[in-house]
Amino acid sequence: MAGALKLKIAPLSQPPKGVLVVFCDDALKLGAAARRALADAGDLVTRAAAAERFKGKNGSCLDIVAPAGLAASRLIVIGTGKAADLKPQDFVKLGAIALGKLPPSAREATFIAELPNGAIKPDAAADVVLGARLRAYSFDRYKTKRKEGEEAPSDRTVTLAVGDVAAVNKALRGRDAIADGVIIARDLVNEPPNVLFPVEFARRCLALKKVGVSVDVLDVKQMQKLGMGALLGVGQGSRQDSRMVVMRWNGGKRGDAPVAFLGKGVCFDTGGISIKPAQGMEDMKGDMAGAACVTGLLHTLAARKAKVNAVGAIGIVENMPDGNAQRPGDIVTSMSGQTIEIINTDAEGRLVLADVLWYVAKKYKPKFMVDLATLTGAIIVALGHEHAGLFSNDDTLSERLLKAGLDTNERLWRMPLGPEYDKKIDSRFADVKNTGGRDGGSITAAQFLQRFVADKTPWAHLDIAGTGMASPSSDINKSWGSGFGVRLLDRLVAENYEG
Ligand code: BES
Ligand code: MN
Ligand code: ZN
């Protein structure tokens, strides 16, 4: 796996190796094990802190090269602010920051997982590891050269020195499942579109069988039989065949209605006949970030044996201009029976999701459906890259999603729906048209999706165009594809639907 990092868990009593990382609060206080490890360095930290005006503020860092008196090649002191104020996400962030401070040449490092008042609790220590693993990720599969002095990430070992080794190892099982899920999603988003076309995406989903997920791949013929004219219309201009993948994890009670997650999987979006401008078009390899998230999430739920029944369904297509491509003016019939007038072939994500939404609601009668899609440029205009847009027909589901967003720092902002917006997608020739004009573009896109939510199923749509890819790098993510949504939806399930 790209960017894998070797992690060891050791007791606080074990002498540290390599680069030494310790945590201090805003009174510059260290824990007992850290003080022991630094005993031979005298008042080095106090003096360095004064010289650098380091105050132990949360997330700040004091970096001392070749610390006198110590065997370590480098001492990194990370501030935590007031230790009592730390929330779970702060530990994820601190782990990421610590990993980020390691020089590229460092082969070994020891993080002393301790606050002034004692060892960092097992769950929080596991969060430190989660942050470090997410930060360590880089997509370098297609790099044949490395910069001088840089180690391959797999050559690096980080030892986390902790209070209770067994308890941390136990807490780590769930965190590793989460990190692996995020990394699966990032890898999929980062892959180039010549490599990751729909059939290949479906093939990669099959790997989830290893963790106990059942995976069904539907080909074009099967989708034709189901009447999925909306999804198939998008893919018809591509040399690459479309697919739908349904992944299922049954960790809950037999017969208990599943929770369902749906993803837009446009492996490349040229816009089709309504072709996009050349500038930045390469980013449209990430137009499958919703489907990537669903795939990573199903891995996470299965790998941590979540006590829930879950369905993950993704529509995978390539949107190309071609002699056989769909035209503006075409009318297609969706699986729901509703006819759709194509106004703009670049509004293709909603067409793909229309059939997936209908299929999942009818076939699985889920407790709720959440779809994720890099659906509109307009959501980036509205919310930038800090929040994904949330649209929903259900206040309880919305509240739970918003809360999970705050807890994981994968934040959402609820946007409106309503009949005034819905009117804008009435078509002159068909039941509905696939664009509602420039104004409120993300909202009319969501209204379109809502017309394909069968039987009033509780539903939420997350527009992740601004957060799933090309979002600004953060402490826990330096990669182009962020894996946005995996941690959010894993938390949604863990907090509300497991028992
Ligand atoms: N995949 C795009 C949306 C997008 C834009 C994602 C920028 C990420 C970054 C989507 O298929 C699209 O083209 N939407 C159009 C809709 C319009 C034609 C109604 C858009 O946003 O311009
Ligand atoms: Mn498009
Ligand atoms: Zn698109």
Coordinates of C-alpha atoms and ligand atoms in Angstrom, one line a residue:
M1 CA 0.0 0.0 0.0
A2 CA 1.3 3.4 -0.9
G3 CA 2.8 5.3 2.0
A4 CA 2.6 2.5 4.5
L5 CA 4.4 3.2 7.7
K6 CA 5.7 0.6 10.1
L7 CA 4.3 1.2 13.5
K8 CA 5.2 -0.5 16.8
I9 CA 3.6 -0.1 20.2
A10 CA 6.0 -0.3 23.1
P11 CA 5.8 0.4 26.9
L12 CA 6.8 3.8 28.2
S13 CA 9.6 2.2 30.0
Q14 CA 11.4 1.2 26.8
P15 CA 14.4 3.4 25.9
P16 CA 13.5 5.6 22.8
K17 CA 15.1 5.0 19.4
G18 CA 15.8 7.5 16.6
V19 CA 14.1 10.9 16.5
L20 CA 12.4 11.6 19.8
V21 CA 9.0 13.2 19.9
V22 CA 7.5 14.3 23.2
F23 CA 4.3 16.3 24.0
C24 CA 4.1 19.2 26.5
D25 CA 1.3 21.4 27.7
D26 CA 1.1 25.2 27.7
A27 CA 3.0 25.4 30.9
L28 CA 5.8 23.5 29.1
K29 CA 5.2 20.6 31.4
L30 CA 6.3 17.1 30.3
G31 CA 5.2 13.7 31.5
A32 CA 7.4 11.4 33.7
A33 CA 8.7 9.2 30.9
A34 CA 9.6 12.2 28.7
R35 CA 11.4 13.8 31.6
R36 CA 13.4 10.6 32.1
A37 CA 14.2 10.4 28.4
L38 CA 15.5 14.0 28.6
A39 CA 17.2 13.8 31.9
D40 CA 20.7 13.9 30.4
A41 CA 19.9 17.1 28.4
G42 CA 19.5 19.3 31.5
D43 CA 17.5 22.5 30.9
L44 CA 17.8 22.2 27.1
V45 CA 14.0 22.3 26.5
T46 CA 13.5 25.3 28.7
R47 CA 16.3 27.2 27.1
A48 CA 15.3 26.3 23.6
A49 CA 11.7 27.2 24.3
A50 CA 12.7 30.6 25.6
A51 CA 15.0 31.2 22.5
E52 CA 12.2 30.2 20.1
R53 CA 9.4 31.7 22.1
F54 CA 7.7 28.3 22.2
K55 CA 4.8 28.4 24.5
G56 CA 3.3 24.9 24.1
K57 CA 0.3 26.1 22.2
N58 CA -1.8 23.3 20.7
G59 CA -0.2 22.1 17.5
S60 CA 3.0 24.2 17.8
C61 CA 6.4 22.6 17.7
L62 CA 9.9 23.0 19.0
D63 CA 12.5 21.3 16.8
I64 CA 16.0 20.7 18.3
V65 CA 18.6 19.2 16.0
A66 CA 21.4 17.0 17.6
P67 CA 20.3 17.8 21.2
A68 CA 23.3 18.0 23.4
G69 CA 23.5 15.2 26.0
L70 CA 21.0 12.9 24.1
A71 CA 21.5 10.0 21.8
A72 CA 18.6 11.1 19.6
S73 CA 19.4 12.8 16.3
R74 CA 16.6 15.2 16.9
L75 CA 14.2 16.2 19.6
I76 CA 10.7 17.3 18.6
V77 CA 8.5 18.9 21.3
I78 CA 4.9 19.2 20.3
G79 CA 2.6 21.6 22.2
T80 CA -0.8 20.3 23.2
G81 CA -2.2 23.5 24.9
K82 CA -4.2 22.7 28.0
A83 CA -4.2 18.9 28.2
A84 CA -7.7 18.9 29.8
D85 CA -9.2 20.6 26.7
L86 CA -8.0 17.9 24.3
K87 CA -10.8 16.3 22.2
P88 CA -10.4 13.0 20.2
Q89 CA -9.8 14.9 16.9
D90 CA -7.0 16.8 18.6
F91 CA -5.1 13.6 19.2
V92 CA -5.5 12.6 15.5
K93 CA -4.1 16.0 14.6
L94 CA -1.2 15.8 17.0
G95 CA -0.2 12.4 15.6
A96 CA -0.3 13.9 12.1
I97 CA 1.7 16.9 13.1
A98 CA 4.3 14.7 14.9
L99 CA 4.7 12.5 11.8
G100 CA 4.9 15.6 9.6
K101 CA 7.8 17.0 11.6
L102 CA 10.0 14.0 11.0
P103 CA 12.8 14.8 8.6
P104 CA 12.5 12.8 5.3
S105 CA 15.7 11.0 6.1
A106 CA 14.6 9.7 9.5
R107 CA 14.4 5.9 9.5
E108 CA 13.4 5.6 13.2
A109 CA 11.3 7.7 15.6
T110 CA 9.8 7.2 19.0
F111 CA 6.7 9.2 20.0
I112 CA 6.2 9.2 23.8
A113 CA 2.5 9.1 24.1
E114 CA 2.2 11.0 27.3
L115 CA 0.8 14.2 28.8
P116 CA 2.1 15.9 31.9
N117 CA -0.4 14.0 34.1
G118 CA 0.4 10.5 32.6
A119 CA 0.1 8.3 29.6
I120 CA -2.3 9.3 26.9
K121 CA -5.4 7.1 27.3
P122 CA -5.6 4.0 24.9
D123 CA -8.3 5.4 22.6
A124 CA -6.5 8.7 22.3
A125 CA -3.2 7.0 21.7
A126 CA -4.8 5.0 18.9
D127 CA -6.1 8.3 17.5
V128 CA -2.5 9.6 17.5
V129 CA -1.5 6.5 15.4
L130 CA -4.5 7.2 13.1
G131 CA -3.3 10.7 12.5
A132 CA 0.2 9.6 11.8
R133 CA -0.9 7.0 9.3
L134 CA -3.1 9.4 7.5
R135 CA -0.4 12.0 7.3
A136 CA 2.2 9.5 6.2
Y137 CA 0.2 8.6 3.1
S138 CA 1.5 9.7 -0.2
F139 CA 0.5 8.5 -3.7
D140 CA 3.9 7.8 -5.3
R141 CA 3.0 4.7 -7.4
Y142 CA 4.0 6.4 -10.6
K143 CA 7.2 8.1 -9.4
T144 CA 10.3 6.3 -10.6
K145 CA 12.7 8.7 -8.9
R146 CA 13.1 9.9 -5.4
K147 CA 14.7 13.1 -4.2
E148 CA 18.1 12.8 -2.7
G149 CA 18.2 11.8 1.0
E150 CA 14.5 10.8 1.0
E151 CA 13.6 7.4 2.3
A152 CA 10.8 5.2 0.9
P153 CA 8.0 5.7 3.4
S154 CA 7.9 1.9 4.0
D155 CA 11.5 2.1 5.3
R156 CA 10.4 4.1 8.3
T157 CA 9.5 2.8 11.7
V158 CA 7.6 4.8 14.3
T159 CA 7.4 3.4 17.8
L160 CA 4.6 4.7 20.0
A161 CA 5.5 4.4 23.6
V162 CA 2.3 4.0 25.6
G163 CA 1.0 3.2 29.1
D164 CA -1.0 0.1 28.4
V165 CA 0.3 -1.8 25.3
A166 CA -2.5 -4.3 25.2
A167 CA -5.2 -1.7 25.5
V168 CA -3.7 0.4 22.8
N169 CA -3.3 -2.5 20.4
K170 CA -6.9 -3.3 21.0
A171 CA -8.1 0.2 20.3
L172 CA -5.9 0.2 17.2
R173 CA -7.9 -2.5 15.4
G174 CA -10.7 -0.1 14.8
R175 CA -8.4 2.8 13.9
D176 CA -6.4 0.7 11.4
A177 CA -9.7 -0.3 9.8
I178 CA -10.5 3.4 9.4
A179 CA -7.0 4.4 8.2
D180 CA -7.1 1.5 5.6
G181 CA -10.6 2.7 4.4
V182 CA -9.4 6.3 4.0
I183 CA -6.3 5.1 2.1
I184 CA -8.3 2.8 -0.2
A185 CA -10.5 5.9 -1.1
R186 CA -7.5 8.1 -1.6
D187 CA -5.7 5.6 -3.8
L188 CA -8.8 5.3 -6.0
V189 CA -9.2 9.0 -6.3
N190 CA -5.5 9.6 -7.1
E191 CA -5.3 6.9 -9.8
P192 CA -5.1 8.2 -13.3
P193 CA -8.2 7.7 -15.6
N194 CA -6.4 5.5 -18.1
V195 CA -5.7 3.0 -15.3
L196 CA -8.9 3.3 -13.3
F197 CA -11.8 2.9 -15.8
P198 CA -15.1 1.5 -14.8
V199 CA -14.3 -2.2 -15.3
E200 CA -11.0 -1.8 -13.4
F201 CA -12.8 0.1 -10.5
A202 CA -15.2 -2.8 -10.2
R203 CA -12.3 -5.2 -10.2
R204 CA -10.7 -3.4 -7.3
C205 CA -14.0 -3.5 -5.3
L206 CA -13.7 -7.3 -5.4
A207 CA -10.7 -7.0 -3.0
L208 CA -13.2 -6.2 -0.3
K209 CA -14.2 -9.9 -0.3
K210 CA -11.1 -10.5 1.7
V211 CA -12.6 -8.7 4.7
G212 CA -16.0 -10.4 4.3
V213 CA -17.9 -8.0 2.1
S214 CA -20.0 -9.6 -0.6
V215 CA -19.5 -7.8 -3.9
D216 CA -21.9 -8.0 -6.9
V217 CA -20.9 -6.4 -10.2
L218 CA -23.6 -5.6 -12.7
D219 CA -22.6 -5.2 -16.3
V220 CA -24.3 -3.2 -19.1
K221 CA -26.6 -6.1 -20.1
Q222 CA -27.9 -6.5 -16.5
M223 CA -28.4 -2.8 -16.1
Q224 CA -30.3 -2.7 -19.4
K225 CA -32.6 -5.4 -18.1
L226 CA -33.2 -3.3 -15.0
G227 CA -34.1 -0.3 -17.2
M228 CA -31.3 1.9 -16.1
G229 CA -31.5 4.3 -19.0
A230 CA -30.2 7.3 -17.1
L231 CA -26.9 5.7 -16.0
L232 CA -26.4 3.9 -19.3
G233 CA -27.0 7.1 -21.3
V234 CA -24.0 8.7 -19.7
G235 CA -21.7 5.8 -20.4
Q236 CA -22.8 5.1 -24.0
G237 CA -20.2 7.5 -25.5
S238 CA -17.3 5.7 -23.9
R239 CA -15.2 2.8 -25.2
Q240 CA -15.2 1.7 -21.6
D241 CA -18.2 -0.2 -20.4
S242 CA -20.2 1.0 -17.5
R243 CA -20.7 -1.0 -14.3
M244 CA -22.6 -0.9 -11.1
V245 CA -21.2 -2.5 -8.0
V246 CA -23.2 -3.4 -4.9
M247 CA -21.1 -4.2 -1.8
R248 CA -22.8 -5.6 1.3
W249 CA -21.6 -6.1 4.9
N250 CA -23.9 -8.0 7.2
G251 CA -22.6 -7.5 10.7
G252 CA -26.0 -6.6 12.2
K253 CA -29.0 -8.7 13.2
R254 CA -30.5 -10.9 10.5
G255 CA -33.3 -9.2 8.7
D256 CA -32.5 -5.8 10.2
A257 CA -32.9 -3.2 7.5
P258 CA -29.6 -2.0 6.2
V259 CA -28.1 1.4 6.1
A260 CA -27.1 2.4 2.5
F261 CA -24.3 4.5 1.0
L262 CA -24.3 5.4 -2.7
G263 CA -21.5 6.9 -4.7
K264 CA -21.1 8.8 -8.0
G265 CA -18.3 7.0 -9.9
V266 CA -17.5 9.0 -13.0
C267 CA -14.0 7.7 -13.7
F268 CA -13.5 10.7 -16.1
D269 CA -15.8 13.5 -16.8
T270 CA -15.0 15.3 -20.1
G271 CA -18.5 16.8 -20.0
G272 CA -19.5 14.7 -23.0
I273 CA -20.9 16.6 -26.0
S274 CA -21.3 19.6 -23.7
I275 CA -17.5 19.4 -23.4
K276 CA -15.6 21.1 -20.6
P277 CA -12.8 23.6 -21.3
A278 CA -9.2 22.2 -21.3
Q279 CA -8.0 24.1 -18.3
G280 CA -8.1 21.9 -15.3
M281 CA -9.9 19.0 -17.0
E282 CA -7.3 16.6 -15.6
D283 CA -9.0 17.0 -12.2
M284 CA -12.0 15.2 -13.6
K285 CA -10.2 11.9 -12.9
G286 CA -11.4 12.5 -9.3
D287 CA -15.1 12.6 -10.3
M288 CA -15.4 9.2 -8.8
A289 CA -14.6 10.4 -5.2
G290 CA -18.1 9.6 -4.0
A291 CA -17.8 6.0 -5.2
A292 CA -14.2 5.8 -3.8
C293 CA -15.5 6.9 -0.4
V294 CA -18.3 4.3 -0.4
T295 CA -15.7 1.6 -1.3
G296 CA -13.3 2.7 1.5
L297 CA -16.2 2.9 4.0
L298 CA -17.5 -0.6 3.3
H299 CA -13.9 -1.8 3.8
T300 CA -13.8 0.0 7.2
L301 CA -17.1 -1.3 8.4
A302 CA -16.2 -4.9 7.5
A303 CA -12.6 -4.7 8.8
R304 CA -13.7 -3.5 12.2
K305 CA -16.7 -5.9 12.2
A306 CA -19.3 -3.1 12.7
K307 CA -22.5 -4.4 14.1
V308 CA -24.6 -3.2 11.3
N309 CA -26.0 -4.3 8.0
A310 CA -24.7 -2.0 5.3
V311 CA -25.1 -1.7 1.5
G312 CA -22.7 0.3 -0.6
A313 CA -23.8 0.9 -4.2
I314 CA -21.8 2.8 -6.8
G315 CA -22.5 3.7 -10.4
I316 CA -19.3 3.7 -12.5
V317 CA -19.1 5.3 -15.9
E318 CA -16.9 7.4 -18.1
N319 CA -18.5 10.5 -19.7
M320 CA -17.0 11.0 -23.2
P321 CA -17.9 12.8 -26.4
D322 CA -18.2 10.4 -29.3
G323 CA -20.3 9.4 -32.3
N324 CA -22.4 7.3 -29.9
A325 CA -22.5 9.8 -27.1
Q326 CA -25.7 11.1 -25.6
R327 CA -26.8 14.5 -27.0
P328 CA -28.4 17.6 -25.5
G329 CA -32.1 17.2 -26.4
D330 CA -32.1 13.4 -25.9
I331 CA -34.8 11.9 -23.7
V332 CA -33.9 8.9 -21.6
T333 CA -36.1 6.7 -19.5
S334 CA -34.8 6.0 -15.9
M335 CA -35.3 2.8 -13.9
S336 CA -38.0 4.7 -12.0
G337 CA -40.0 5.1 -15.2
Q338 CA -39.5 8.8 -15.2
T339 CA -38.3 10.3 -18.5
I340 CA -35.4 12.8 -18.4
E341 CA -34.6 15.4 -21.0
I342 CA -30.9 15.9 -21.3
I343 CA -30.1 19.6 -21.4
N344 CA -26.4 19.5 -20.7
T345 CA -24.4 16.2 -20.9
D346 CA -22.0 17.6 -18.3
A347 CA -24.7 17.3 -15.7
E348 CA -24.1 13.5 -15.7
G349 CA -23.5 12.6 -12.1
R350 CA -27.2 13.1 -11.2
L351 CA -28.2 10.8 -14.1
V352 CA -25.9 8.1 -12.8
L353 CA -27.2 8.5 -9.2
A354 CA -30.9 8.6 -10.3
D355 CA -30.8 4.9 -11.2
V356 CA -28.6 3.9 -8.3
L357 CA -30.9 5.7 -5.8
W358 CA -34.0 4.1 -7.2
Y359 CA -32.5 0.6 -7.3
V360 CA -31.2 0.7 -3.7
A361 CA -34.5 2.1 -2.2
K362 CA -36.6 -0.5 -4.0
K363 CA -34.3 -3.5 -3.6
Y364 CA -33.0 -3.0 0.0
K365 CA -35.6 -0.8 1.7
P366 CA -32.8 0.7 3.8
K367 CA -33.2 2.6 7.0
F368 CA -31.7 5.6 5.1
M369 CA -29.6 6.3 2.1
V370 CA -26.6 8.7 2.0
D371 CA -25.2 9.5 -1.4
L372 CA -21.8 11.1 -2.0
A373 CA -21.0 12.9 -5.3
T374 CA -18.6 15.4 -6.7
L375 CA -21.8 16.8 -8.2
T376 CA -21.5 20.5 -8.8
G377 CA -18.9 23.3 -9.3
A378 CA -21.5 25.5 -7.7
I379 CA -21.0 23.9 -4.2
I380 CA -17.4 25.1 -4.4
V381 CA -18.6 28.6 -5.1
A382 CA -21.0 28.4 -2.1
L383 CA -18.9 26.6 0.5
G384 CA -15.3 26.5 -0.7
H385 CA -13.3 23.5 0.4
E386 CA -14.1 23.5 4.1
H387 CA -17.6 22.0 4.2
A388 CA -19.4 19.6 2.0
G389 CA -22.9 20.5 1.1
L390 CA -25.6 18.5 2.9
F391 CA -29.1 18.1 1.4
S392 CA -31.7 16.0 3.0
N393 CA -35.4 15.1 3.4
D394 CA -34.9 14.1 7.0
D395 CA -34.0 16.3 10.0
T396 CA -32.9 13.4 12.3
L397 CA -30.5 12.0 9.7
S398 CA -29.2 15.6 9.0
E399 CA -28.5 16.2 12.7
R400 CA -26.6 13.0 13.0
L401 CA -24.6 13.7 10.0
L402 CA -23.8 17.3 11.1
K403 CA -22.7 15.9 14.5
A404 CA -20.5 13.2 13.0
G405 CA -19.0 16.0 10.8
L406 CA -18.0 18.0 13.8
D407 CA -16.6 15.0 15.6
T408 CA -14.4 13.9 12.7
N409 CA -13.7 17.3 11.4
E410 CA -15.2 16.3 8.0
R411 CA -17.6 19.1 8.2
L412 CA -21.0 19.5 6.5
W413 CA -23.2 22.5 5.9
R414 CA -26.9 22.0 5.4
M415 CA -28.4 23.6 2.3
P416 CA -32.1 24.1 1.5
L417 CA -34.5 22.0 -0.6
G418 CA -38.0 23.1 -1.6
P419 CA -40.7 23.2 -4.2
E420 CA -39.6 26.5 -5.6
Y421 CA -36.3 25.0 -6.6
D422 CA -37.9 21.8 -7.7
K423 CA -40.0 23.6 -10.3
K424 CA -36.9 24.7 -12.1
I425 CA -36.2 21.2 -13.3
D426 CA -39.6 20.6 -14.9
S427 CA -39.1 19.8 -18.6
R428 CA -41.1 20.9 -21.5
F429 CA -40.8 17.5 -23.2
A430 CA -40.2 15.0 -20.5
D431 CA -40.9 14.5 -16.8
V432 CA -37.8 16.2 -15.6
K433 CA -34.7 17.9 -17.1
N434 CA -31.1 17.4 -16.0
T435 CA -30.2 21.1 -15.3
G436 CA -32.0 23.9 -13.6
G437 CA -29.9 26.8 -14.7
R438 CA -27.0 28.6 -13.1
D439 CA -28.7 30.0 -10.0
G440 CA -28.7 27.6 -7.0
G441 CA -27.0 25.0 -9.2
S442 CA -26.2 22.7 -6.3
I443 CA -29.7 22.9 -5.0
T444 CA -31.4 22.1 -8.3
A445 CA -29.0 19.2 -8.7
A446 CA -30.1 17.9 -5.3
Q447 CA -33.8 18.4 -6.2
F448 CA -33.1 16.2 -9.3
L449 CA -31.8 13.4 -7.1
Q450 CA -34.7 13.7 -4.7
R451 CA -37.1 12.9 -7.5
F452 CA -35.5 9.5 -7.6
V453 CA -35.7 8.7 -3.9
A454 CA -38.5 6.1 -3.8
D455 CA -41.0 5.5 -1.1
K456 CA -40.0 8.6 1.0
T457 CA -36.8 6.8 2.1
P458 CA -34.9 9.0 4.5
W459 CA -32.1 10.3 2.3
A460 CA -29.1 12.7 2.4
H461 CA -27.0 13.9 -0.4
L462 CA -23.4 15.1 0.2
D463 CA -22.0 17.3 -2.5
I464 CA -18.2 16.7 -2.1
A465 CA -16.9 18.5 -5.2
G466 CA -14.9 20.8 -2.9
T467 CA -13.8 18.4 -0.3
G468 CA -13.1 15.0 -2.0
M469 CA -10.2 16.1 -4.2
A470 CA -7.9 19.1 -4.8
S471 CA -8.8 20.5 -1.4
P472 CA -6.1 22.4 0.5
S473 CA -3.7 20.1 2.3
S474 CA -4.4 19.7 6.0
D475 CA -2.5 18.2 9.0
I476 CA -3.9 14.7 8.2
N477 CA -3.9 14.9 4.5
K478 CA -1.2 15.9 2.0
S479 CA -2.6 13.9 -0.9
W480 CA -4.8 15.2 -3.8
G481 CA -7.5 12.8 -3.1
S482 CA -8.6 13.3 0.5
G483 CA -10.7 10.2 1.2
F484 CA -13.4 12.6 2.5
G485 CA -16.4 10.9 4.0
V486 CA -15.0 7.6 5.2
R487 CA -14.3 8.8 8.7
L488 CA -17.5 10.9 8.7
L489 CA -19.8 8.0 7.7
D490 CA -18.0 5.4 9.8
R491 CA -18.7 7.7 12.8
L492 CA -22.3 8.2 11.8
V493 CA -22.7 4.4 11.9
A494 CA -20.8 3.8 15.1
E495 CA -22.7 6.5 17.0
N496 CA -26.2 5.7 15.8
Y497 CA -26.7 2.4 14.2
E498 CA -24.7 -0.3 16.0
G499 CA -26.8 -1.8 18.8
Ligands
BES1 N1 -18.1 16.7 -12.0 C1 -18.7 18.0 -12.2 C2 -18.7 18.8 -11.0 C3 -17.3 19.3 -10.5 C4 -16.8 20.5 -10.8 C5 -16.6 18.5 -9.6 C6 -15.5 20.9 -10.3 C7 -15.4 18.9 -9.0 C8 -14.9 20.1 -9.4 C9 -20.1 17.8 -12.7 O1 -20.4 16.6 -13.4 C10 -20.5 18.9 -13.6 O2 -19.9 19.0 -14.6 N2 -21.4 19.8 -13.1 C11 -21.8 20.9 -13.9 C12 -23.3 21.0 -13.8 C13 -23.8 21.9 -14.8 C14 -23.6 21.5 -16.2 C15 -25.3 22.1 -14.6 C16 -21.1 22.1 -13.2 O3 -21.0 22.1 -12.0 O4 -20.8 23.0 -13.9
MN2 MN -20.0 16.8 -15.5
ZN3 ZN -19.1 15.0 -13.1

